[in-house]
Coordinates of C-alpha atoms in Angstrom, one line a residue:
M1 CA 9.4 -12.1 5.9
D2 CA 7.2 -11.2 8.8
I3 CA 3.6 -10.0 8.4
K4 CA 3.1 -6.3 8.6
I5 CA -0.2 -4.5 9.1
A6 CA -0.7 -1.0 7.6
P7 CA -4.0 0.6 8.7
S8 CA -5.5 3.0 6.2
I9 CA -6.4 6.4 7.5
L10 CA -9.0 6.6 4.8
S11 CA -11.3 5.1 7.4
A12 CA -10.1 7.3 10.2
D13 CA -11.7 10.5 11.4
F14 CA -10.1 13.3 9.4
C15 CA -11.0 15.9 12.0
N16 CA -9.0 13.8 14.6
L17 CA -6.2 12.3 12.6
E18 CA -3.5 12.6 15.3
R19 CA -5.8 10.9 17.8
D20 CA -6.5 8.1 15.4
L21 CA -2.9 7.7 14.5
D22 CA -2.2 7.2 18.3
R23 CA -4.9 4.5 18.3
I24 CA -2.8 2.3 15.8
A25 CA 0.6 2.7 17.5
N26 CA 1.0 -1.1 17.4
A27 CA 0.8 -1.2 13.6
D28 CA 3.8 -1.6 11.4
L29 CA 3.0 1.2 8.9
V30 CA 0.4 3.8 8.4
H31 CA -1.2 3.7 5.0
V32 CA -2.1 7.2 3.5
D33 CA -4.3 7.3 0.4
V34 CA -3.7 10.3 -1.8
M35 CA -6.5 10.7 -4.4
D36 CA -6.9 13.5 -6.9
H37 CA -10.5 13.1 -8.3
H38 CA -9.0 12.3 -11.7
F39 CA -7.2 8.9 -11.6
V40 CA -9.9 7.8 -9.1
P41 CA -13.3 9.3 -8.4
N42 CA -12.4 10.5 -5.0
L43 CA -10.5 13.4 -3.4
T44 CA -8.6 13.1 -0.2
I45 CA -5.4 14.9 1.0
G46 CA -2.2 16.2 -0.3
E47 CA 1.4 17.1 0.6
P48 CA 0.8 19.5 3.5
V49 CA -1.3 16.9 5.4
V50 CA 1.1 14.1 4.6
K51 CA 4.0 16.2 5.9
R52 CA 2.2 16.7 9.3
I53 CA 1.3 13.0 9.5
C54 CA 5.0 12.2 9.1
E55 CA 5.8 14.7 11.8
V56 CA 3.3 13.4 14.4
T57 CA 3.5 9.6 14.0
K58 CA 6.4 7.3 14.9
L59 CA 5.2 4.8 12.3
P60 CA 6.7 4.6 8.8
V61 CA 4.3 6.4 6.5
D62 CA 3.3 4.5 3.4
V63 CA 1.9 7.0 0.8
H64 CA -0.4 5.4 -1.8
L65 CA -0.7 7.8 -4.8
M66 CA -3.9 7.3 -6.7
I67 CA -3.3 10.3 -8.9
D68 CA -2.4 11.3 -12.4
D69 CA 1.2 12.0 -13.3
P70 CA 3.0 10.5 -10.2
D71 CA 6.3 11.1 -12.1
R72 CA 5.8 14.8 -11.3
W73 CA 4.3 14.5 -7.8
A74 CA 5.8 11.4 -6.1
P75 CA 9.2 13.0 -5.2
G76 CA 7.4 15.7 -3.2
Y77 CA 6.0 13.1 -0.9
A78 CA 9.5 11.6 -0.4
E79 CA 10.7 15.1 0.5
R80 CA 8.0 15.4 3.1
G81 CA 9.1 12.3 5.0
A82 CA 7.3 9.4 3.4
H83 CA 8.9 6.0 4.1
S84 CA 7.5 4.6 0.8
V85 CA 5.6 6.0 -2.1
T86 CA 3.3 3.8 -4.2
F87 CA 2.4 4.7 -7.7
H88 CA 0.2 2.9 -10.2
M89 CA 1.0 1.1 -13.4
G90 CA -1.7 2.9 -15.2
A91 CA -0.6 6.4 -14.2
T92 CA 3.2 6.5 -14.5
H93 CA 5.1 7.2 -17.8
A94 CA 8.5 6.1 -16.6
P95 CA 8.2 3.7 -13.7
V96 CA 11.9 2.7 -13.5
R97 CA 13.2 6.3 -13.7
L98 CA 10.7 7.3 -10.9
A99 CA 11.7 4.3 -8.7
R100 CA 15.3 5.2 -9.0
Q101 CA 14.7 8.8 -8.2
L102 CA 12.8 7.8 -5.1
H103 CA 15.6 5.5 -4.0
D104 CA 18.1 8.3 -4.5
M105 CA 16.0 10.3 -2.1
G106 CA 16.1 7.6 0.5
C107 CA 12.5 6.6 -0.1
E108 CA 11.2 3.1 -1.0
A109 CA 9.4 2.7 -4.4
W110 CA 6.3 0.6 -4.5
F111 CA 4.3 -0.3 -7.6
A112 CA 0.5 -0.9 -7.7
V113 CA -1.6 -3.1 -9.9
R114 CA -5.4 -2.6 -10.2
P115 CA -7.8 -5.5 -10.4
A116 CA -8.2 -5.4 -14.2
E117 CA -4.4 -5.1 -14.8
P118 CA -2.1 -8.1 -15.3
V119 CA 0.9 -8.5 -13.0
E120 CA 3.2 -10.2 -15.5
P121 CA 4.3 -6.9 -17.2
I122 CA 6.1 -6.0 -14.0
F123 CA 8.3 -9.1 -13.9
D124 CA 10.9 -7.5 -16.2
I125 CA 11.4 -4.6 -13.9
L126 CA 10.7 -6.3 -10.6
E127 CA 14.1 -5.6 -9.1
E128 CA 13.5 -1.9 -9.3
F129 CA 10.7 -2.0 -6.6
D130 CA 10.7 -2.8 -2.9
T131 CA 7.1 -3.8 -2.8
I132 CA 4.3 -4.6 -5.3
L133 CA 0.8 -3.7 -4.3
I134 CA -2.0 -5.9 -5.6
M135 CA -5.3 -4.1 -5.3
T136 CA -8.1 -6.4 -4.0
V137 CA -10.8 -3.7 -4.6
E138 CA -11.1 -1.0 -7.3
P139 CA -9.1 1.9 -5.9
G140 CA -10.9 5.0 -4.8
F141 CA -13.2 4.2 -1.8
G142 CA -12.9 2.3 1.5
G143 CA -15.3 -0.3 2.7
Q144 CA -15.5 -2.3 -0.6
K145 CA -15.9 -6.1 -0.8
F146 CA -12.7 -8.1 -1.1
L147 CA -12.0 -9.5 -4.6
A148 CA -10.8 -13.1 -4.0
N149 CA -10.1 -13.5 -7.7
Q150 CA -7.0 -11.4 -7.3
M151 CA -5.2 -14.2 -5.3
G152 CA -4.0 -15.8 -8.5
K153 CA -1.9 -12.6 -9.2
V154 CA -0.5 -12.7 -5.7
R155 CA 0.5 -16.4 -6.1
R156 CA 2.1 -15.8 -9.5
L157 CA 4.0 -12.8 -8.1
R158 CA 5.2 -14.7 -5.0
D159 CA 6.4 -17.6 -7.2
E160 CA 8.4 -15.2 -9.4
I161 CA 9.9 -13.5 -6.4
T162 CA 10.9 -16.8 -4.9
R163 CA 12.2 -18.2 -8.2
R164 CA 14.5 -15.2 -8.6
G165 CA 15.6 -15.0 -4.9
L166 CA 14.3 -11.4 -4.5
A167 CA 13.3 -9.8 -1.2
T168 CA 10.4 -8.0 -2.8
N169 CA 7.3 -7.6 -0.5
I170 CA 3.8 -8.1 -1.7
Q171 CA 1.1 -5.8 -0.3
V172 CA -2.6 -6.2 -0.6
D173 CA -5.2 -3.4 -0.2
G174 CA -8.9 -3.7 -0.1
G175 CA -11.4 -5.6 2.0
V176 CA -8.8 -7.0 4.4
G177 CA -9.9 -8.1 7.9
V178 CA -9.6 -11.1 10.2
K179 CA -11.5 -13.4 7.8
T180 CA -9.7 -12.4 4.6
A181 CA -6.2 -12.0 6.1
P182 CA -5.5 -15.7 6.0
I183 CA -6.5 -15.8 2.3
V184 CA -4.1 -13.2 1.2
A185 CA -1.3 -14.4 3.5
E186 CA -1.6 -18.0 2.2
A187 CA -1.3 -16.6 -1.3
G188 CA 2.0 -15.0 -0.4
A189 CA 1.2 -11.4 0.6
N190 CA 3.1 -10.1 3.7
I191 CA 1.9 -6.5 4.0
L192 CA -1.8 -6.1 4.6
V193 CA -3.6 -2.8 4.4
A194 CA -6.7 -2.7 6.6
G195 CA -9.0 0.3 6.9
S196 CA -12.6 -0.2 8.0
A197 CA -11.6 -3.5 9.8
V198 CA -9.3 -1.5 12.0
Y199 CA -11.0 1.9 12.4
G200 CA -14.5 0.3 12.5
A201 CA -13.6 -1.8 15.5
D202 CA -14.2 -0.8 19.1
D203 CA -10.5 -1.3 19.8
P204 CA -8.4 -0.6 16.7
A205 CA -5.2 -1.9 18.4
K206 CA -6.8 -5.2 19.2
A207 CA -8.1 -5.5 15.7
I208 CA -4.6 -5.0 14.3
D209 CA -3.2 -7.8 16.5
E210 CA -6.0 -10.1 15.5
I211 CA -5.5 -9.5 11.8
R212 CA -1.7 -9.9 12.1
D213 CA -2.1 -13.2 14.1
A214 CA -4.6 -14.6 11.5
A215 CA -2.3 -13.8 8.7
R216 CA 0.8 -15.2 10.4
A217 CA -0.9 -18.5 10.9
A218 CA -1.6 -18.9 7.2
Y219 CA 1.4 -17.1 5.6
R220 CA 3.0 -18.8 2.6
D221 CA 6.8 -18.0 2.5

């Protein structure tokens, strides 16, 4: 698996989203955080904005739902052009049914684990998901400090994926930059979400390349 970088537009300028999408054209995905002020204490964007993002960028759009009741809302994002939809362990009522529904719609299904949640309960349904997201901050706000204590989860998950010969990706989200990218890549993550480290840089495209190179040098297959 190659390393993929998914800049989070949570750190972009929401008044100039199309411009800021153009600034990350060398990324592999664009990460879009959808928050409802219920599942997390923040409110961002919804389906109409995601639809326009999908229309104006050539990058695959990775929609991260930090919302209540994704069983109801996730298919709408697939309909609007999302490449992948991520939903949380603590929010869904029927994760397997939802994953299969998204796959039937031609959309990848990704499953997210918050810092206080164990990863092992996912092992029995791992084959249903294309990617598992390990949160390395508490979800809700950008710019938080990276939680290195989540690397044990990444390692255990990578070991399980390897043991079973699966092609499942591992994504990490939170506090990822040039310094932390080697840590998560060495643990076994291959999709890295980076927000402030990209959009806080003078040259976002250069920051993406530097994060990717740092991760590739340390990646544990």
